[in-house]
Structures are given as C-alpha cells and as structure tokens.
C-alpha positions in Angstrom: 257.0 115.9 134.3 258.9 114.3 131.5 255.9 114.5 129.3 256.0 118.3 129.7 259.7 119.3 129.0 259.0 122.9 129.2 258.4 122.7 132.8 261.4 123.7 134.9 261.2 123.2 138.6 262.5 125.8 140.9 263.5 125.1 144.4 262.8 128.6 145.4 259.1 128.1 144.9 256.9 126.5 147.4 255.1 123.4 146.6 251.9 125.3 146.0 253.6 127.5 143.5 255.1 124.5 141.9 251.7 122.9 141.5 250.4 126.1 140.0 253.3 126.3 137.5 252.8 122.8 136.5 249.2 123.3 135.8 249.9 126.4 133.7 252.6 124.6 131.8 250.1 121.9 130.9 247.7 124.4 129.6 250.5 125.9 127.4 251.4 122.5 126.1 247.9 121.8 125.2 247.3 125.1 123.4 248.7 124.2 119.9 246.2 121.3 119.6 243.2 123.5 120.4 242.1 126.2 117.9 240.6 129.2 119.4 239.4 131.9 117.0 241.0 135.3 117.3 238.5 137.6 118.9 239.8 140.4 116.8 239.2 138.6 113.5 236.0 136.9 114.5 232.9 138.3 112.6 230.3 139.8 114.7 227.5 137.5 115.6 224.4 137.7 113.6 221.2 138.0 115.5 218.0 136.8 113.9 214.8 138.1 115.2 212.4 135.5 116.2 209.3 135.5 114.0 206.6 137.6 115.5 203.6 135.5 116.1 200.3 137.4 115.9 198.2 136.3 118.7 194.9 134.9 117.7 192.0 137.3 118.3 190.4 136.9 121.6 186.9 135.7 121.2 184.5 137.2 123.7 182.3 134.5 125.0 178.7 135.0 124.4 176.7 135.9 127.5 175.2 133.0 129.2 171.5 132.8 128.5 169.5 131.9 131.6 166.8 129.5 130.4 163.2 130.6 131.1 161.6 128.9 134.0 159.7 125.8 133.1 156.0 126.0 133.9 154.8 122.9 135.4 151.3 122.3 133.9 148.5 122.0 136.5 147.2 118.5 136.9 144.3 117.7 134.7 141.1 117.4 136.6 138.9 114.8 135.2 135.3 116.1 135.5 132.9 113.8 137.3 130.5 112.1 135.0 127.2 114.0 134.7 124.2 112.0 135.6 121.1 113.1 133.7 118.1 112.7 135.9 114.8 111.7 134.5 112.4 114.6 134.3 110.2 114.9 137.4 106.6 115.6 136.9 105.3 118.0 139.5 101.7 117.8 140.4 99.7 120.9 141.0 99.7 122.0 144.6 96.6 121.1 146.5 95.4 123.5 149.1 93.0 122.4 151.8 89.9 124.5 152.2 89.9 126.7 155.2 88.1 125.5 158.3 85.0 127.3 159.4 86.1 130.5 160.9 83.8 132.8 162.8 85.1 136.3 162.8 84.7 138.6 165.7 82.1 140.7 163.8 79.1 139.0 162.2 77.8 139.9 158.7 74.2 140.8 158.4 71.9 139.1 155.9 71.2 141.0 152.8 68.3 141.1 150.4 70.4 140.1 147.4 73.1 137.6 148.6 74.3 137.1 145.0 75.6 140.6 144.8 78.1 140.1 147.6 80.8 137.7 148.5 79.7 134.3 149.8 79.7 133.8 153.6 82.0 131.3 155.3 81.0 127.8 154.1 80.4 125.3 156.9 81.0 122.3 154.7 83.9 123.3 152.3 84.4 119.8 150.9 80.7 119.4 149.8 80.1 120.5 146.3 76.4 120.3 145.1 76.0 118.3 142.0 74.1 119.9 139.1 70.8 118.4 138.0 72.1 117.9 134.5 75.4 118.4 132.7 75.3 119.6 129.1 78.3 119.9 126.8 78.6 123.5 125.6 79.1 124.1 121.9 82.1 126.3 122.5 84.5 126.8 125.4 83.5 129.9 127.3 86.1 132.6 128.1 87.9 132.1 131.4 86.4 134.1 134.3 88.3 137.3 135.3 90.5 137.2 138.4 88.4 137.5 141.5 89.2 139.8 144.4 90.0 138.3 147.8 87.0 136.9 149.7 86.3 134.5 152.5 86.4 131.6 150.1 90.1 132.3 149.4 91.0 132.0 153.1 94.0 129.7 153.8 94.7 128.7 157.3 96.8 125.6 156.5 100.6 125.2 157.0 101.1 127.3 153.9 100.0 130.5 155.7 102.0 129.6 158.8 105.1 128.8 156.8 104.8 132.1 155.0 104.5 133.9 158.3 107.5 132.1 159.8 109.6 133.1 156.8 108.6 136.7 157.1 109.2 136.8 160.8 112.0 134.3 161.8 111.8 135.7 165.3 108.8 137.0 167.2 107.3 139.9 165.3 107.2 143.4 166.9 103.7 145.0 167.0 103.3 148.5 165.6 100.7 150.5 167.5 97.8 152.1 165.6 95.1 154.5 166.8 91.6 153.2 167.7 89.6 155.6 165.5 87.7 152.9 163.6 90.3 152.9 160.8 92.9 150.9 162.7 92.9 148.3 159.9 94.0 150.8 157.3 96.6 152.2 159.7 97.9 148.7 160.2 98.3 148.2 156.5 100.1 151.5 156.1 102.6 150.8 158.9 103.2 147.3 157.8 103.9 148.3 154.2 106.4 150.9 155.3 108.6 148.3 157.1 107.8 145.0 155.4 107.8 146.2 151.7 109.9 149.4 151.4 109.9 149.0 147.6 106.2 149.7 147.6 104.6 153.2 148.0 103.0 153.7 151.4 99.3 154.3 150.8 97.5 157.0 152.6 94.3 156.4 154.5 92.3 158.4 152.0 93.8 156.4 149.1 92.7 153.2 150.7 89.2 154.5 151.2 89.0 155.9 147.7 89.2 152.4 146.2 85.6 151.8 147.5 84.3 154.5 145.2 85.8 153.2 142.0 83.2 152.5 139.3 83.9 148.9 138.4 82.3 145.6 139.2 84.9 144.4 141.7 84.8 147.6 143.7 81.0 147.7 143.7 80.7 144.1 145.0 83.3 144.7 147.7 81.6 147.9 148.7 78.2 146.1 148.9 79.8 143.5 151.1 81.3 146.0 153.5 78.1 148.0 153.7 76.1 144.9 154.6 78.4 144.0 157.5 77.0 144.2 161.0 79.1 145.9 163.5 78.7 147.6 166.9 79.9 151.0 167.7 78.9 152.5 171.1 76.0 150.1 171.2 74.5 151.3 167.9 74.1 148.8 165.0 74.5 149.5 161.3 72.4 148.1 158.5 73.0 147.5 154.8 71.7 150.9 153.8 74.5 152.8 155.6 77.8 153.5 154.0 80.5 151.8 156.1 83.8 153.5 156.1 85.3 152.0 159.3 85.4 148.9 161.4 86.4 146.7 158.5 86.4 142.9 158.9 89.3 140.6 157.8 88.2 140.1 154.2 87.3 143.8 153.9 90.9 144.8 154.6 92.2 142.2 152.2 89.9 143.4 149.4 90.7 147.1 150.0 94.5 146.3 149.9 94.1 144.2 146.7 92.0 147.0 145.0 94.6 149.6 145.9 97.4 147.5 144.4 95.5 146.6 141.3 94.8 150.3 140.6 98.6 150.9 140.6 99.7 147.8 138.7 101.0 146.1 141.9 100.4 142.4 142.8 99.9 142.5 146.6 98.3 140.2 149.1 97.3 140.7 152.7 98.0 138.2 155.5 96.4 138.5 158.9 97.7 136.9 162.1 94.8 136.5 164.5 95.7 136.0 168.1 94.7 132.5 169.1 93.2 131.7 165.7 96.2 131.2 163.5 97.4 132.7 160.3 95.3 133.6 157.3 96.2 134.6 153.7 93.6 136.1 151.5 94.5 135.0 148.0 93.3 136.9 144.9 94.0 134.2 142.3 96.5 136.6 140.6 99.5 136.0 142.8 102.5 135.8 140.5 106.3 135.6 141.0 106.4 139.4 141.9 103.6 139.1 144.5 104.2 141.0 147.8 102.7 139.6 150.9 102.2 142.1 153.8 101.2 140.9 157.3 99.0 142.7 159.9 97.8 141.5 163.3 94.3 141.2 164.7 94.0 141.0 168.5 90.9 138.7 168.3 88.6 141.4 169.5 88.4 144.1 166.9 91.8 146.0 166.8 94.5 145.8 164.1 98.1 146.6 164.5 101.1 146.6 162.1 103.9 144.1 162.3 107.7 144.5 162.0 110.6 142.2 162.5 111.9 142.1 166.0 
C-alpha cells in the first residue's frame, strides 16, 4: 500500500470493500500515465465506403451438343470369284422314229397315194438310197412347213415326259357325246381347261378348215376321205366326204389347220389307253407352242382331259 499513498484504509469497511477500494485507487494512480482522448473533443470517425466491385458478367454456358450417333459401317463382303465356264456345245436333239403303230381304224388304199399323207412306215430306220446323186446348180428354197401326219408321230420318252408335266397327277376325263364327232368335242373341252388363253373352237369351225382352198387343207381332206371306217356295219370309200369318225392324225391335222388360220401355234397330243402317248409335230413348234391333250380309249371314242 505504500506504493499507493492515496489509499486510506478504513476499519469500518469489510475486507471485500477494502479490496475494491484498493483496486479503484490503483486505477486512479495509473490514470495520469494513460492518455485517453476526450470523447467530447474527439472528431467523428470517418467511414470510407468500400469500393464497389462490379461482378463479372455471368457467362451462360453453351448448350451441350449431343454428338450424332456413329454409324458402324457394314462389313465388306468380298464377292466370290466368278468362274467363267467354257462354252458348252449343244448337239441337236435326236428323236427316235415312232414304232409301228396300228390304229384302231384302218386306212383304205387310194388310187393316187402321192396325194395323201404316207401310211405308217414299217421300217422307219431304212432310207432308200437314190440311184444317182447330182449336185444342183443352186440351193433350192426350203420346203414349207408340213402339217401333222403319221410320220411326225413321237411315242418316245419325250411325249410321255410332256404328258407327265401337263398332268402331275392322274388326269380327269371329260365326257363327250358319241355322235361321230367325239374327237372334235374332245378338242373343244380340252382347250377350255388346258389352254384358257386360247379361244375355244366350235365344232363347225373345226369342220370348216377341211373346206379351205389351199394345198395343205386339200391333202388333209383327201387323206380323211380315203380312210376306211365302219358305222353300223356300212363301209365308206374314198369317194365319200368324211365328216366324222376321225383317226388320230386326222384330229391332229384339223387342230393344226384351225390354229394356223388364226395365227396360233398349237399341237395335239393323244393318250391312247394301253398304247402310250403320242404327239403329232407340225415342224413349226416354237417357243409359244401350246400342247393340248385328248384321250383315246383304244376302241374309237375320244374324251377331253383335265387335271385331277
């Protein structure tokens, strides 16, 4: 307490008060050495505004571009090497001559055999040799197409293959009337179902081809008129005009003449019961040829044919 002479103890104070007075006295003693500005004379504080910082403009990010899908190229196919084949030389087809076929109806001998079609040849492979061969000065014109005849009869596998192609299953017969014109009726019924792209001939149209004034029609008519046939026990001779009971080659010739008059390439095929399949070729069969089949019962009656 000696250091602070201004402190005067008082016995009337409690020791707590004494301690407080001593503390206050110390503060008073220390006051001259500490300079505190008078709040009344102190200038007001100067407040400086902080510099305003302009925020940087916000950059809107560009929209995210989705890349286009990558197309995976298809694997390259290496073509197989092309093998060039050597040209094949096709030989002309060889058709075997028809075997001797005896039709149900015989043909009568005629006074002028050269004016009609030749009869069935008993030895088809034998060809008579000419007495002498002379070289012509000029090549003659080719012969015109011949109508169907017995010499164009094919009974080989070609005819059977054509029949099997037309009728994969068993054919269905189409009934015809037995009025002596059953062959013409058979042609009409077969054309209607086997060749719908062709006009169906009438019976009279088929008969009219025999009256055409041309060489082929006259030769065919002579052959038909010369045929022997039996009807109710009566026989016909070559002087009578035959308009019924046609033989196999008669029907083929009539059908061929009917098509030729209309610009159609047609051929008649005949299936004879027990005697195989026969095609009467006209030597004019082209890529547009139409083959129509009829059936012969082996006795004298014709019927049409349709697919089963």
